[in-house]
Each structure stands twice: as structure tokens, then as C-alpha cells.
Coordinates of C-alpha atoms and ligand atoms in Angstrom, one line a residue:
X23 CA -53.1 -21.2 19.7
X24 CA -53.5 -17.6 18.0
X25 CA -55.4 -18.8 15.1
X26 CA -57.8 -21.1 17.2
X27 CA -58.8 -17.8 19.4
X28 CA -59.1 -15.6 16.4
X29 CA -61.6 -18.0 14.3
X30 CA -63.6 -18.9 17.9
X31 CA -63.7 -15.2 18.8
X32 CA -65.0 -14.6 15.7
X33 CA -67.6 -18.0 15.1
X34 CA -69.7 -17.8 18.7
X35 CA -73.3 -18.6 18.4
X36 CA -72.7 -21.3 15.2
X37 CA -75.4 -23.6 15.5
X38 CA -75.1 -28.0 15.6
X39 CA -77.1 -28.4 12.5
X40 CA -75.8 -25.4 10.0
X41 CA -74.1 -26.0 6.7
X42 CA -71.6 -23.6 6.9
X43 CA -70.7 -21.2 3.9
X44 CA -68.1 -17.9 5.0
X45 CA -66.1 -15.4 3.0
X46 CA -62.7 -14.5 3.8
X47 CA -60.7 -11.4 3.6
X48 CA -58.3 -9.2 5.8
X49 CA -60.1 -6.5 6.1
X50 CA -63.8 -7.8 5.6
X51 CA -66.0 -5.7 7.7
X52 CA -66.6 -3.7 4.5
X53 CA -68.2 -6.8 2.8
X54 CA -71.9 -6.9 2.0
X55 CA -71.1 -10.6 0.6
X56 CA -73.4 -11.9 3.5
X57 CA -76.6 -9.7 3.3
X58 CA -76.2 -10.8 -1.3
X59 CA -75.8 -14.8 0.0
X60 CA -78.8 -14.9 2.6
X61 CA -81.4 -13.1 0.6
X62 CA -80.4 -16.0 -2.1
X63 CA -80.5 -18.3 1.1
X64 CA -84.1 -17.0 2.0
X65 CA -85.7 -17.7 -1.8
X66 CA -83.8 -21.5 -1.9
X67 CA -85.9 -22.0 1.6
X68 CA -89.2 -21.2 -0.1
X69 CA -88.9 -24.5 -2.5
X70 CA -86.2 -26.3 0.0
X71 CA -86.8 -26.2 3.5
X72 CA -83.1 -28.3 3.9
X73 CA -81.9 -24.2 2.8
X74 CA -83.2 -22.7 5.8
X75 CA -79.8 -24.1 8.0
X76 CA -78.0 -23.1 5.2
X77 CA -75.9 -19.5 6.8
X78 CA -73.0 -17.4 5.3
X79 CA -70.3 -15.3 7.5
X80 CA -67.4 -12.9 6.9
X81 CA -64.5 -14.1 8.9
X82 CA -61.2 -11.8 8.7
X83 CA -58.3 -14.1 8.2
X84 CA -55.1 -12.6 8.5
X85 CA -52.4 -13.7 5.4
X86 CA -50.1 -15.6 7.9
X87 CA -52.9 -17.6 9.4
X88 CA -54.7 -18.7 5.8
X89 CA -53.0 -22.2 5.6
X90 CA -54.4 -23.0 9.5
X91 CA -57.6 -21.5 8.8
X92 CA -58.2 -23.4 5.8
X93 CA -58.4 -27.4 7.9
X94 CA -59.6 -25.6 10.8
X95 CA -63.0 -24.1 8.9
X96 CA -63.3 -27.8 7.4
X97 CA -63.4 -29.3 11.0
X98 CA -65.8 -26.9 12.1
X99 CA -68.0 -27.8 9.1
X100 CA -67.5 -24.9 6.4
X101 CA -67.9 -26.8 3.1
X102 CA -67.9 -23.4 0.9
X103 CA -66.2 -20.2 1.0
X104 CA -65.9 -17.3 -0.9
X105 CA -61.9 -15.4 -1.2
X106 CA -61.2 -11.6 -0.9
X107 CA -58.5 -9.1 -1.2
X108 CA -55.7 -10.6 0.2
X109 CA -55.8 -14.2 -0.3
X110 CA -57.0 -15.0 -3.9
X111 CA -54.0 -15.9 -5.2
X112 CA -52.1 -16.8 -1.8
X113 CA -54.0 -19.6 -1.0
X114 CA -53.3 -21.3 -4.5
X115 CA -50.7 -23.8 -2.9
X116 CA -53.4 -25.0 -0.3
X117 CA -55.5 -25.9 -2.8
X118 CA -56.2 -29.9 -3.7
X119 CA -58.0 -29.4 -7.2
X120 CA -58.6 -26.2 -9.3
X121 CA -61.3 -25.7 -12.2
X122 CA -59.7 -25.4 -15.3
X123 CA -60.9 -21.6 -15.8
X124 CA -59.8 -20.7 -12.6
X125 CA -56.1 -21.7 -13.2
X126 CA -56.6 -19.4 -16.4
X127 CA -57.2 -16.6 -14.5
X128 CA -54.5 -17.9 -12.1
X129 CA -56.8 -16.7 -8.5
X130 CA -59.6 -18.4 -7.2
X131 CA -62.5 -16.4 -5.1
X132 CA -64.8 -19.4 -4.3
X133 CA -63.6 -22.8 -2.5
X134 CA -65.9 -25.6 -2.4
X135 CA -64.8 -29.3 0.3
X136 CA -64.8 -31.9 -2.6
X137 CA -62.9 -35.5 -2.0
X138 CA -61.4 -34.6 1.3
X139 CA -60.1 -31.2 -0.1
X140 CA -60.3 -27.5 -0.9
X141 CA -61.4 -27.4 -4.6
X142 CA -60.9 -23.7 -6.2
X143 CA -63.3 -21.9 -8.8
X144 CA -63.1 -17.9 -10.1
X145 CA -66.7 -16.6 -10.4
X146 CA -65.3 -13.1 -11.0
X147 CA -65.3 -13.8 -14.9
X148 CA -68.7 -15.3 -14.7
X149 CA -69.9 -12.1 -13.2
X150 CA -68.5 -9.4 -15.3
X151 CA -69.4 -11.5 -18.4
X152 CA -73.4 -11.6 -16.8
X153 CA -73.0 -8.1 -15.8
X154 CA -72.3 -6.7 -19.2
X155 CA -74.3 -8.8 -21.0
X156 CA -77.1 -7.4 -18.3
X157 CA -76.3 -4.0 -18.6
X158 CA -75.7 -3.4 -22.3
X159 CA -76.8 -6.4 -23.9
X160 CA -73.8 -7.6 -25.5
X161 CA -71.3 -10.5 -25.2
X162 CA -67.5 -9.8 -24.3
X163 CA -66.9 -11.2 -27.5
X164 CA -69.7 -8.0 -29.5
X165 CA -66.4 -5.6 -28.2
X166 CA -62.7 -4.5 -28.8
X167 CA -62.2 -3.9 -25.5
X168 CA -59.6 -1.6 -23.4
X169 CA -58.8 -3.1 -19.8
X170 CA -57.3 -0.4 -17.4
X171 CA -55.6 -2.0 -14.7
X172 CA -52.9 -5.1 -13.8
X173 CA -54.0 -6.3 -10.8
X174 CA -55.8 -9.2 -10.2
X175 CA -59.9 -8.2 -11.6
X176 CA -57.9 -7.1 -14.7
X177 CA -56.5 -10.8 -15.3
X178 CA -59.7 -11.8 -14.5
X179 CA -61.2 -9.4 -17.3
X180 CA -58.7 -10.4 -19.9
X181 CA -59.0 -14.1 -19.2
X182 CA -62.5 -13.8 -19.9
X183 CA -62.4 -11.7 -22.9
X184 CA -60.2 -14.5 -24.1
X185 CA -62.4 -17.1 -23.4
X186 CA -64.8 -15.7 -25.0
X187 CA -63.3 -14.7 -27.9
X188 CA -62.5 -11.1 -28.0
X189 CA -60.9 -10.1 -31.2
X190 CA -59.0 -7.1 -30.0
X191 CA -57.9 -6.4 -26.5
X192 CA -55.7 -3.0 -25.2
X193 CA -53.8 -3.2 -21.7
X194 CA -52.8 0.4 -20.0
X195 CA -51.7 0.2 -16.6
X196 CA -50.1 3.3 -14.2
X197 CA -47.6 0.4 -13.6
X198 CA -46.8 -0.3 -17.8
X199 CA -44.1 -3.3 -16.6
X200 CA -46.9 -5.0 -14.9
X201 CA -49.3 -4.2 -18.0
X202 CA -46.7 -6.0 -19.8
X203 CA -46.3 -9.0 -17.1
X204 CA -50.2 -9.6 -17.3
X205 CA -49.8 -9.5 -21.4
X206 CA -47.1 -12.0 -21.5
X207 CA -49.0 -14.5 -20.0
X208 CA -51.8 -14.8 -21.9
X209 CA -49.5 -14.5 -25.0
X210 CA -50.4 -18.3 -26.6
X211 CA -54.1 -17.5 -26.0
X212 CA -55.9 -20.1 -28.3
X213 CA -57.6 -17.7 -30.6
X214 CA -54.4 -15.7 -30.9
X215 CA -56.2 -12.4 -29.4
X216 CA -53.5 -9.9 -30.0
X217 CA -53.4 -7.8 -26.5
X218 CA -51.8 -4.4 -27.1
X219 CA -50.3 -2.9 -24.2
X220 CA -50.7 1.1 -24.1
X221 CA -47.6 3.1 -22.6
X222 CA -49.7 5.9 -22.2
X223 CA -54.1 6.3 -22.3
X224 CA -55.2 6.8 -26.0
X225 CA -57.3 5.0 -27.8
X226 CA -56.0 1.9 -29.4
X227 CA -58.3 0.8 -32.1
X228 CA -59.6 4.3 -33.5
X229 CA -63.2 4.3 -35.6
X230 CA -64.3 0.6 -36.0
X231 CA -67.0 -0.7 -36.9
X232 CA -67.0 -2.3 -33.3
X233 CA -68.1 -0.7 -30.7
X234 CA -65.1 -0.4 -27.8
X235 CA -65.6 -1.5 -23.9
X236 CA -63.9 0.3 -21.7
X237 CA -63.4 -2.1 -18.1
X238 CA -61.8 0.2 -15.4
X239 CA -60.1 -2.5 -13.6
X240 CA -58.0 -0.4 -11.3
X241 CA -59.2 0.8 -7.7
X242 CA -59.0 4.2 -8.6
X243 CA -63.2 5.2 -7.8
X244 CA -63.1 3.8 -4.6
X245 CA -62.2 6.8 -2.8
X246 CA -65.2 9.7 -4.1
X247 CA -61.8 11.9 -4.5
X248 CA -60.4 10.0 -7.0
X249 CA -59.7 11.2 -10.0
X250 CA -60.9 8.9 -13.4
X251 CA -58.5 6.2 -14.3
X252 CA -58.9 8.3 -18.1
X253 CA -60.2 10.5 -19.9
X254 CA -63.0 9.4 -22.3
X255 CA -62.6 12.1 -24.5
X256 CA -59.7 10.4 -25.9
X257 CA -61.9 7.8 -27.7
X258 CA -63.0 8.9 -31.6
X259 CA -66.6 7.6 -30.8
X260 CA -68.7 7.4 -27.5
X261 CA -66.8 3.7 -26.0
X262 CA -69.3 1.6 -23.4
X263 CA -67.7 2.2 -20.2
X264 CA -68.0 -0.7 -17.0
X265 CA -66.5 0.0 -14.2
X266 CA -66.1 -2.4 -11.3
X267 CA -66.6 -0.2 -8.6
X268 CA -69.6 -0.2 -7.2
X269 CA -69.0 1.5 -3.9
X270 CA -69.5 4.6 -4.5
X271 CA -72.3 3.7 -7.2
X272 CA -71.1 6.6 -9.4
X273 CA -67.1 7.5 -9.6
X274 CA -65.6 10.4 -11.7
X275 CA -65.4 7.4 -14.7
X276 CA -69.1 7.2 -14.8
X277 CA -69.9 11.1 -14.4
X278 CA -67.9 11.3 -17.4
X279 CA -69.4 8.9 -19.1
X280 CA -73.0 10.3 -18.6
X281 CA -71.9 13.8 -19.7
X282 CA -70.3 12.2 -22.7
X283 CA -73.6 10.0 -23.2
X284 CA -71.5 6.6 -23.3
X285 CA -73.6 3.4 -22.2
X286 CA -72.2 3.1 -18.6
X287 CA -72.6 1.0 -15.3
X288 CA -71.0 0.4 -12.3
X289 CA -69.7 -2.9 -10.9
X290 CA -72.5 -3.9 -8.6
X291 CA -73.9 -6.4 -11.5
X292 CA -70.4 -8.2 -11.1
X293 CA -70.7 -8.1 -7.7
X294 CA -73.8 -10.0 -8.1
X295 CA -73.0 -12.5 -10.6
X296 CA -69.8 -14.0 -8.8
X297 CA -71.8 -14.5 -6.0
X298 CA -74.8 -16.3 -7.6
X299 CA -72.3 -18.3 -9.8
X300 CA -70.6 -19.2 -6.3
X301 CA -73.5 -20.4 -4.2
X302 CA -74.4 -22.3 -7.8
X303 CA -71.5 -24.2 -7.1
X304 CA -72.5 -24.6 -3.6
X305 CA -75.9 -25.5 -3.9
X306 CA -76.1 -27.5 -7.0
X307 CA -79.3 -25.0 -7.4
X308 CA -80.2 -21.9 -9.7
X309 CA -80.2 -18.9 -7.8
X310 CA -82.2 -16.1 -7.6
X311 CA -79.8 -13.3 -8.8
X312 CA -82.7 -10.9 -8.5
X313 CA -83.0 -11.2 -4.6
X314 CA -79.0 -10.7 -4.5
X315 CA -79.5 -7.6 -6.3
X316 CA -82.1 -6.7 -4.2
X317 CA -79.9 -7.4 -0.9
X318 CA -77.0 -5.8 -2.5
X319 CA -78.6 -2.5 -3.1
X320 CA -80.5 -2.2 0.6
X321 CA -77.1 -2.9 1.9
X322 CA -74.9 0.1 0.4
X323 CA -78.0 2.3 1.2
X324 CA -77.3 1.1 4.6
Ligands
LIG1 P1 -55.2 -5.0 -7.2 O1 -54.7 -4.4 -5.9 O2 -54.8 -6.4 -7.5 O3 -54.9 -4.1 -8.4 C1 -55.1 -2.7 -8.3 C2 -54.9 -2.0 -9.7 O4 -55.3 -0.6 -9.5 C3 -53.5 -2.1 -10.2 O5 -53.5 -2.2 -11.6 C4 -52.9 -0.7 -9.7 O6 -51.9 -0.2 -10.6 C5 -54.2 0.2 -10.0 N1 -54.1 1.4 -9.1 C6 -54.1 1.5 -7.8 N2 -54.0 2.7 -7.4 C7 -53.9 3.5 -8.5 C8 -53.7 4.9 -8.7 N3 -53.6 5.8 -7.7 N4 -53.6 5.3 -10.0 C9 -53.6 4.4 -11.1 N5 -53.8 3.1 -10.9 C10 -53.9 2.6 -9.6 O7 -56.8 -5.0 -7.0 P2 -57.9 -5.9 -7.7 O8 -57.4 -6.1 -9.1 O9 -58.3 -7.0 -6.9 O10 -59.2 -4.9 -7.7 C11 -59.2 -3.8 -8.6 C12 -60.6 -3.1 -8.5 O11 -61.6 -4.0 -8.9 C13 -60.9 -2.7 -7.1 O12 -61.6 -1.4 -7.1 C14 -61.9 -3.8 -6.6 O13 -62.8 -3.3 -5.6 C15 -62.6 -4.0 -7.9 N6 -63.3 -5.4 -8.0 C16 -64.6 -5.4 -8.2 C17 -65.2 -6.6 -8.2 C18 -66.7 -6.6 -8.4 O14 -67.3 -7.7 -8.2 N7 -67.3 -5.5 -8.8 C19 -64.5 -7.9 -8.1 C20 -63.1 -7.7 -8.0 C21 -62.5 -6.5 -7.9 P3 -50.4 -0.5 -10.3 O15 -50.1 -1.9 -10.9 O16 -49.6 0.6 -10.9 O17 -50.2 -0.6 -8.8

């Protein structure tokens, strides 16, 4: 069978007493996820030896082979896995169970075996929340905040702005009918958030008494020729700006930013903080997000 010689190609070497963790993706040879989850591994193992045959993978999983990889991973004793780019929202049927916030966001990024299924969480609100309250010290809910973007980190960003009780939130998307898709569904939020959605990049909310956060949810920055998702100068004061690229560590967003002298950081502290939420859920264990940092940064140096 094609998808037992693609997994088997890929899983040679897996050792009889492992607990197995992998993350998923198609592509995933760009993903650093490994390096972030065994530096968190290696400080467990210093108060738990039972963490040393603890070891995390990236397996590329093509779309069409997702719902026979899923059963196959299980019977070759995976009992956690992390979700990329393209299966976070694909593999929502296959699921037995989803965590309430999760199904708010409406994608899942980290699977945990639970009761003879694949349970499904969303750690990517968990770590933009950590990584702007690390960055700028200030909850979602200090900001009126602007999201760019309509993809699926920017239903990820709203849902947790809503959670945690945003008062004002702005949409602008290149694509405005999906701007207006992603708004519609979060129209009976329970604090009644009004969402705005922007037909073209101003700035919604003018001089406020609070400050505006700026989340560039697109994947414009990825590429170093990309131009800014938008121009800051727009804004009447200097906005906080996070953007969840972290690969390049500075796009065209953030040089702005620092030559307009707006509080700015990159998405690497995201990056971080799903992952330590997700081996949380793994482990049953605090986790050092400090070595996963630490990983993280040797490994885009690399
Ligand atoms: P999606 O493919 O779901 O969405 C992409 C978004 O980018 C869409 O809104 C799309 O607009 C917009 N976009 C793409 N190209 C352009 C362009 N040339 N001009 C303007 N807008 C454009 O991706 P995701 O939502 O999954 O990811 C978005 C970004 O967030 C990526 O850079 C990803 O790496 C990053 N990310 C970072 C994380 C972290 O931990 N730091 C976690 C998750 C994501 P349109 O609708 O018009 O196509």
C-alpha cells in the first residue's frame, strides 16, 4: 500500500520502547518544530528520567493520505501530534472529540490518543496570547486590535481576541469577501465584540485612549521580497505591531515599525508558545518555554 511505504520510508530507526510524538505537514522539511520539542524533551529528562524515550518527528503527510495516516500512526504508537499547513482544518472529520476552544477557532494544530481516539486542541491562540503578553506586556484584551489577514492564524487571532475580551476588533483582508466570511462567523460572539471589516487599509478606530495592535496574519513577510501587508503611517498614533512571521526574523512590517518607533516583534514567541502549550497537553507537565526558545533560535541561525 502507498501510504504504508510513505510512513515506513519515512519512520526507519523508531525504537521498541519510544512514546512517540510527530508533527504533520505537506511540505514539512521547513519545520523547526522538532529541534523546539526536544530541547523541552531534554529539561523534562532532568527531573523525569521516563522523558528521556520520549522523541518528536516531522512526517510529510500528503492531503489524500491524512485519514490512513491518522490509525496507521496510532498502531505504530504515536499518542501526540502536532498539525501544519495543509491539514488543520481537513482532518476535522477524523476527529473523535474536540476541546471546546478549538471548535471556536474551527482548526486544530495538536492531537492527543484519548479513549480510543484522536482528540483535537488549537495551541495557536495560546501562543499569540503568551507571545504578546511576553513581548509588550499586555493582555489581548489592554488593545483595539486590527487583524490583517483571513486565513486560518487570522481566525485563530480573532477567536482569541474574543475570548478574551477585546472590545474592538478591525478585519482587512486582500480577499474583502473572505474578510467578511471570517466576520460572519464570529458575529454572536458572547461579549458582542463588534468586528469591523475594512474594504480598504486605514485606520479603523482613530485616536483612542487605547492603544491599537496591529496582528499581520497574512503570509506576506515570508518571502524577504515582500512587500508590508500596510503601511503604518496610516495609524494617527504609533499602533503595537506583531507579526507572525518569524522566518525571516525581520520583514518589511517590522522595518517599518522600527523606523516609526512602534513596539514590534516577530512571531517566533507564538511559535514557541503553541508548542509548549502542546507538549503541556502531552505531558501533563510544565514546560520549559525558555529551552524552546532557546532551540528555536539556534535552529533558524542554522
Ligand atoms: P492561509 O493560507 O490560511 O492564509 C493566508 C493569508 O494571507 C490570507 O488571508 C491571504 O489572503 C493572505 N495573503 C497571501 N498572499 C498575499 C498577498 N500576496 N497579498 C496580500 N495577502 C496575501 O495561511 P495561515 O493563515 O495558516 O498563515 C498565515 C501566516 O501566519 C503565515 O505566514 C504563517 O507562517 C503564519 N503563522 C505563524 C504561526 C506562528 O506560530 N508564528 C502560526 C500559524 C501561522 P487571501 O484571502 O486574499 O488569499
Amino acid at each position: 500500500m502507498l501510504e504504508e511505504t510513505f510512513l515506513l520510508d519515512q519512520l526507519c530507526g523508531l525504537k521498541s520502547n519510544e512514546v512517540r510524538l510527530a508533527v504533520l505537514g505537506y511540505p514539512i522539511k521547513h519545520s523547526i518544530s522538532p529541534q523546539l520539542h526536544t530541547a523541552a524533551l531534554e529539561v523534562l529528562a532532568l527531573g523525569d528520567p521516563a522523558f528521556a524515550c520520549w522523541n518528536y518527528r516531522k512526517i510529510e503527510v500528503p492531503p489524500e493520505h491524512l485519514s490512513t495516516a491518522l490509525p496507521r500512526l496510532v498502531e505504530l504508537g504515536f499518542c501526540g501530534l502536532n498539525l501544519t499547513i495543509p491539514h488543520k482544518v481537513e482532518v476535522l472529520p477524523l476527529l473523535s472529540g474536540i476541546d471546546p476552544q478549538a471548535e471556536i477557532m474551527g482548526a486544530v494544530n495538536t492531537l492527543k490518543w484519548e479513549n480510543n481516539g484522536w482528540h483535537g486542541y488549537n495551541t495557536d491562540g495560546f501562543g499569540l496570547s503568551f507571545a504578546i503578553r511576553n513581548a509588550f506586556q499586555k493582555s489581548m484584551a489592554d488593545f483595539h486590535v486590527l487583524v490583517l489577514g483571513a486565513g486560518g492564524a487570522a481566525r485563530a487571532a480573532v477567536a482569541q481576541c474574543l475570548l478574551e475580551g477585546c472590545s474592538r476588533l478591525a478585519l482587512y483582508n486582500r480577499s474583502l469577501a473572505r474578510a467578511h466570511e471570517l466576520s460572519q462567523t464570529f458575529l454572536q460572539n458572547e461579549n458582542h465584540t463588534s468586528i469591523t471589516v475594512l474594504d480598504s487599509p486605514y485606520d479603523p478606530f482613530g485616536e483612542n485612549e487605547q492603544p491599537l495592535l496591529v496582528i499581520n496574519a497574512t503570509s506576506l513577510g515570508l518571502r524577504t521580497d515582500d512587500p508590508a501587508p500596510i503601511d503604518l503611517s496610516v495609524f494617527a498614533g504609533h499602533p503595537y505591531v506583531y507579526d507572525m512571521v518569524y522566518n525571516p526574523p525581520e520583514t518589511r512590517l517590522l522595518a517599518h515599525a522600527k523606523d516609526l518607533e512602534c513596539p514590534h516583534v516577530n512571531g517566533l514567541g507564538m511559535l514557541v508558545g503553541q508548542a509548549a502549550r502542546s507538549l503541556e497537553i502531552w505531558t501533563g507537565r510544565e514546560v520549559s518555554f525558555d529551552a524552546m526558545n532557546q532551540a528555536a533560535l539556534e535552529a533558524l541561525a542554522n
